[in-house]
Coordinates of C-alpha atoms in Angstrom, one line a residue:
X29 CA 34.7 -47.0 -5.0
X30 CA 35.3 -49.8 -8.3
X31 CA 38.7 -51.8 -7.1
X32 CA 39.2 -52.2 -10.5
X33 CA 39.3 -48.8 -12.8
X34 CA 36.0 -46.7 -13.2
X35 CA 35.1 -43.8 -14.8
X36 CA 32.9 -41.3 -12.7
X37 CA 30.9 -38.5 -13.9
X38 CA 30.8 -35.9 -11.7
X39 CA 28.5 -33.4 -11.8
X40 CA 29.6 -30.1 -10.2
X41 CA 28.2 -26.4 -9.9
X42 CA 26.4 -24.4 -12.9
X43 CA 27.0 -21.3 -10.5
X44 CA 26.1 -21.6 -6.8
X45 CA 28.4 -23.4 -4.7
X46 CA 26.4 -24.4 -2.4
X47 CA 24.6 -27.1 -5.4
X48 CA 27.4 -29.7 -4.8
X49 CA 26.6 -32.8 -3.1
X50 CA 28.0 -34.7 -0.6
X51 CA 28.3 -37.9 -3.3
X52 CA 30.4 -35.6 -5.5
X53 CA 32.9 -34.1 -3.0
X54 CA 33.6 -37.8 -1.8
X55 CA 33.7 -39.1 -5.0
X56 CA 36.0 -36.4 -6.4
X57 CA 38.2 -37.1 -2.7
X58 CA 38.4 -40.8 -3.1
X59 CA 39.6 -40.5 -7.0
X60 CA 42.9 -41.7 -8.0
X61 CA 43.0 -38.7 -10.6
X62 CA 40.4 -36.0 -11.7
X63 CA 40.2 -35.2 -15.5
X64 CA 39.2 -31.5 -15.9
X65 CA 38.6 -29.5 -18.5
X66 CA 39.7 -26.7 -17.5
X67 CA 42.2 -27.4 -14.7
X68 CA 42.5 -23.7 -13.1
X69 CA 38.1 -23.3 -13.3
X70 CA 37.8 -26.5 -11.2
X71 CA 41.3 -25.5 -9.2
X72 CA 38.7 -23.4 -7.9
X73 CA 36.1 -25.5 -7.1
X74 CA 38.4 -28.2 -5.4
X75 CA 39.9 -25.6 -3.5
X76 CA 36.8 -24.4 -1.2
X77 CA 36.1 -28.3 -1.1
X78 CA 39.3 -28.8 -0.1
X79 CA 40.0 -32.0 -2.2
X80 CA 43.4 -32.9 -2.8
X81 CA 42.7 -34.9 -5.4
X82 CA 46.1 -35.5 -8.4
X83 CA 44.1 -33.7 -11.3
X84 CA 44.9 -33.8 -15.4
X85 CA 43.4 -31.4 -18.2
X86 CA 40.4 -33.2 -20.5
X87 CA 39.0 -30.1 -22.9
X88 CA 37.5 -30.2 -26.6
X89 CA 41.1 -29.8 -27.7
X90 CA 42.9 -33.2 -26.0
X91 CA 40.1 -35.3 -25.9
X92 CA 41.1 -37.9 -28.4
X93 CA 44.8 -38.2 -27.1
X94 CA 44.0 -37.8 -23.2
X95 CA 41.3 -40.2 -23.6
X96 CA 43.2 -43.3 -24.6
X97 CA 45.7 -42.1 -21.4
X98 CA 43.0 -42.1 -19.5
X99 CA 41.4 -45.5 -20.5
X100 CA 45.0 -46.8 -20.1
X101 CA 45.3 -45.4 -15.7
X102 CA 41.5 -46.6 -15.7
X103 CA 42.6 -50.3 -17.1
X104 CA 45.5 -50.3 -14.6
X105 CA 43.5 -50.0 -11.6
X106 CA 42.6 -46.6 -11.3
X107 CA 39.7 -44.1 -10.9
X108 CA 39.2 -41.4 -13.0
X109 CA 36.7 -38.6 -11.7
X110 CA 35.4 -36.2 -15.2
X111 CA 34.4 -33.2 -14.4
X112 CA 33.6 -29.9 -16.5
X113 CA 33.7 -26.5 -16.0
X114 CA 29.9 -26.5 -14.8
X115 CA 27.4 -29.0 -15.3
X116 CA 26.9 -33.0 -16.1
X117 CA 30.3 -33.5 -18.3
X118 CA 29.0 -35.1 -21.4
X119 CA 25.8 -32.3 -21.7
X120 CA 27.6 -30.5 -24.2
X121 CA 30.8 -30.6 -22.4
X122 CA 33.8 -32.9 -22.7
X123 CA 33.1 -36.5 -21.5
X124 CA 30.7 -38.1 -24.1
X125 CA 34.3 -40.0 -26.2
X126 CA 35.6 -40.7 -22.8
X127 CA 32.5 -42.5 -22.0
X128 CA 32.4 -44.8 -25.4
X129 CA 36.1 -45.5 -25.1
X130 CA 35.5 -47.4 -21.9
X131 CA 33.0 -49.1 -23.2
X132 CA 34.7 -50.3 -25.7
X133 CA 37.4 -51.0 -22.9
X134 CA 34.3 -52.8 -20.8
X135 CA 35.4 -49.9 -17.8
X136 CA 32.5 -49.6 -15.5
X137 CA 31.8 -46.3 -16.2
X138 CA 29.3 -44.4 -13.6
X139 CA 27.4 -41.1 -12.9
X140 CA 27.0 -39.2 -9.9
X141 CA 23.8 -36.9 -10.9
X142 CA 24.0 -33.0 -9.7
X143 CA 23.1 -29.5 -11.6
X144 CA 22.8 -29.4 -15.8
X145 CA 21.5 -25.7 -16.7
X146 CA 19.3 -27.7 -19.5
X147 CA 17.2 -29.1 -16.7
X148 CA 16.7 -26.4 -14.2
X149 CA 16.2 -23.8 -17.6
X150 CA 13.1 -26.5 -18.5
X151 CA 11.6 -27.2 -15.4
X152 CA 11.4 -23.8 -14.3
X153 CA 10.8 -21.9 -17.5
X154 CA 6.4 -22.3 -17.2
X155 CA 6.6 -24.5 -20.6
X156 CA 5.5 -27.9 -21.1
X157 CA 7.9 -30.7 -19.7
X158 CA 6.5 -33.6 -20.6
X159 CA 8.5 -33.8 -24.1
X160 CA 11.8 -32.1 -25.2
X161 CA 14.6 -31.2 -27.5
X162 CA 18.0 -30.8 -26.3
X163 CA 19.8 -28.8 -28.8
X164 CA 22.5 -27.6 -27.1
X165 CA 24.6 -25.1 -28.8
X166 CA 23.4 -24.6 -32.7
X167 CA 26.3 -25.1 -34.9
X168 CA 28.1 -22.4 -36.5
X169 CA 28.3 -23.8 -39.6
X170 CA 26.1 -22.0 -41.9
X171 CA 24.3 -25.1 -43.6
X172 CA 24.5 -27.5 -40.9
X173 CA 22.9 -24.5 -38.9
X174 CA 20.1 -24.3 -41.6
X175 CA 19.3 -27.8 -41.6
X176 CA 18.8 -27.2 -37.5
X177 CA 16.7 -25.2 -37.9
X178 CA 14.6 -26.3 -40.3
X179 CA 14.0 -29.7 -38.3
X180 CA 13.5 -27.3 -35.1
X181 CA 10.5 -25.3 -36.6
X182 CA 7.6 -28.2 -37.4
X183 CA 9.4 -29.8 -33.8
X184 CA 5.8 -29.7 -31.3
X185 CA 8.2 -30.5 -28.3
X186 CA 9.9 -27.8 -26.2
X187 CA 13.1 -26.8 -27.4
X188 CA 16.3 -26.3 -25.2
X189 CA 19.0 -24.0 -26.5
X190 CA 22.4 -22.6 -25.1
X191 CA 23.5 -19.3 -26.4
X192 CA 26.2 -17.1 -24.9
X193 CA 25.3 -13.7 -25.0
X194 CA 27.7 -11.8 -27.6
X195 CA 25.7 -13.9 -30.5
X196 CA 22.2 -13.6 -28.5
X197 CA 21.2 -11.3 -30.9
X198 CA 22.0 -12.7 -33.8
X199 CA 20.2 -16.5 -33.0
X200 CA 17.0 -14.5 -31.3
X201 CA 16.8 -13.1 -34.8
X202 CA 17.2 -16.0 -37.3
X203 CA 14.6 -17.8 -34.5
X204 CA 12.1 -15.4 -35.0
X205 CA 12.5 -16.0 -39.0
X206 CA 12.2 -19.4 -38.8
X207 CA 10.5 -20.2 -36.3
X208 CA 8.1 -17.0 -36.2
X209 CA 7.4 -13.7 -34.5
X210 CA 4.9 -14.8 -31.8
X211 CA 6.7 -18.4 -30.8
X212 CA 6.6 -18.3 -27.5
X213 CA 9.6 -18.7 -25.2
X214 CA 11.2 -18.3 -21.8
X215 CA 15.0 -16.8 -21.4
X216 CA 16.9 -18.3 -18.8
X217 CA 19.7 -16.2 -18.0
X218 CA 22.7 -16.8 -15.6
X219 CA 20.5 -19.5 -13.6
X220 CA 21.6 -20.3 -9.6
X221 CA 24.2 -17.2 -9.9
X222 CA 23.0 -13.6 -8.4
X223 CA 21.9 -12.3 -10.8
X224 CA 19.8 -14.9 -12.2
X225 CA 16.5 -13.6 -14.6
X226 CA 13.9 -15.6 -16.2
X227 CA 11.5 -13.6 -18.9
X228 CA 8.8 -15.4 -20.7
X229 CA 7.9 -13.1 -23.8
X230 CA 7.5 -14.3 -27.5
X231 CA 10.9 -13.7 -30.1
X232 CA 9.1 -10.7 -31.4
X233 CA 8.9 -9.2 -28.0
X234 CA 13.1 -11.1 -27.0
X235 CA 14.0 -9.1 -30.4
X236 CA 13.0 -6.2 -29.5
X237 CA 14.1 -5.8 -25.7
X238 CA 17.8 -7.1 -26.5
X239 CA 18.0 -4.3 -29.3
X240 CA 17.6 -1.8 -26.7
X241 CA 19.3 -3.7 -24.1
X242 CA 22.4 -5.2 -23.7
X243 CA 22.8 -9.2 -23.4
X244 CA 24.7 -10.2 -19.9
X245 CA 24.9 -13.4 -19.0
X246 CA 25.1 -17.2 -20.2
X247 CA 21.6 -18.0 -21.9
X248 CA 19.1 -21.1 -22.2
X249 CA 16.4 -20.4 -24.6
X250 CA 13.7 -22.5 -23.8
X251 CA 11.5 -22.5 -26.3
X252 CA 7.4 -23.5 -26.8
X253 CA 7.2 -26.3 -29.7
X254 CA 5.0 -25.7 -32.3
X255 CA 1.3 -26.6 -31.3
X256 CA -0.2 -29.8 -32.4
X257 CA -2.7 -27.6 -33.7
X258 CA -0.8 -25.3 -35.8
X259 CA 0.7 -29.0 -37.8
X260 CA -2.3 -30.8 -38.2
X261 CA -3.4 -27.3 -40.0
X262 CA -0.1 -26.9 -42.0
X263 CA -0.4 -31.0 -42.3
X264 CA -4.2 -30.5 -44.3
X265 CA -3.3 -26.9 -45.9
X266 CA 0.0 -29.2 -48.1
X267 CA -2.5 -32.0 -48.6
X268 CA -5.1 -29.6 -49.6
X269 CA -2.6 -28.3 -52.6
X270 CA -2.1 -31.9 -54.3
X271 CA -3.9 -33.9 -56.4
X272 CA -5.4 -36.8 -55.4
X273 CA -3.3 -38.8 -57.2
X274 CA -0.5 -36.8 -55.8
X275 CA -1.6 -37.4 -52.1
X276 CA -1.7 -41.4 -53.0
X277 CA 1.5 -41.4 -55.0
X278 CA 3.0 -40.4 -51.5
X279 CA 2.3 -43.1 -49.7
X280 CA 2.3 -45.7 -52.9
X281 CA 6.0 -44.6 -53.3
X282 CA 6.9 -45.9 -49.6
X283 CA 5.5 -49.6 -50.4
X284 CA 1.6 -49.3 -49.3
X285 CA -0.7 -51.0 -50.8
X286 CA -3.6 -49.5 -52.9
X287 CA -5.8 -50.1 -50.7
X288 CA -3.5 -49.0 -47.7
X289 CA -3.2 -46.1 -49.4
X290 CA -6.5 -44.9 -49.6
X291 CA -7.2 -45.3 -46.4
X292 CA -4.1 -43.3 -45.1
X293 CA -5.2 -40.2 -47.8
X294 CA -8.8 -40.9 -46.1
X295 CA -7.2 -40.3 -42.6
X296 CA -5.4 -37.0 -44.0
X297 CA -8.2 -35.7 -45.7
X298 CA -10.9 -36.1 -43.0
X299 CA -13.4 -38.3 -45.2
X300 CA -14.1 -41.8 -45.3
X301 CA -11.9 -44.6 -48.0
X302 CA -15.5 -45.0 -49.7
X303 CA -15.3 -41.3 -51.4
X304 CA -11.6 -42.0 -52.1
X305 CA -12.4 -44.4 -54.0
X306 CA -15.2 -43.3 -55.7
X307 CA -13.0 -40.0 -56.6
X308 CA -10.1 -42.0 -58.1
X309 CA -11.9 -44.3 -59.9
X310 CA -14.8 -41.9 -61.1
X311 CA -13.3 -38.5 -60.9
X312 CA -15.8 -37.6 -59.3
X313 CA -15.5 -35.0 -56.1

């Protein structure tokens, strides 16, 4: 470990204790201090792996003041290992604020990779893994939630959302309304645990299923992005509803020259620049 004091972000199992890495156990044993999201939950893990390192709490409600304390400990030469209840610190869990402060203070930060529910879900979802967007838990604030839902509506990437069982039905209903009932998703439940389950269906089917069945366990929703074909059709439809002058203004307001704007409009409409020029100058289609 670092002899001058450093932060280690240690990933811990999201359910199955066998997913703990040898390196994670070693780092936790060799650290001078462990910053844990929930000392009681982490106590079970640490006892299982016979880790006797001192533990202090570091969670959402004390992350500012406790981060300052931990920074001072590391500046004095101590190595701190940060862990959460499950998974990788910083991924929808405390850790991000502490990492920022470490960079500001010149303290090295080392990741100790391991389980992350979002990666486990997307790779086993049967949906595209090449490009994806991680949204974690949707915001509770109504306006912020609407903004996020509006943004992901047209996202062509696979979308990953975390959800608790008591909020699942509401979230599925909202997603169906915004994204469309035919949008596909894979519902991943209790990943790596005894009752792990994955179901691929449409949002309409998911809503129907949970109208008849109570959600149980923690969920990761892996949602198919809008197809490029559908996005192109909607874009084409939007352009067809504009006048040619409005279409040109759209690009010229962004600073394009008239010549470049005509090229852009021609590309949008799938016609030649000459056709656009002719229509603009003569009004002939």
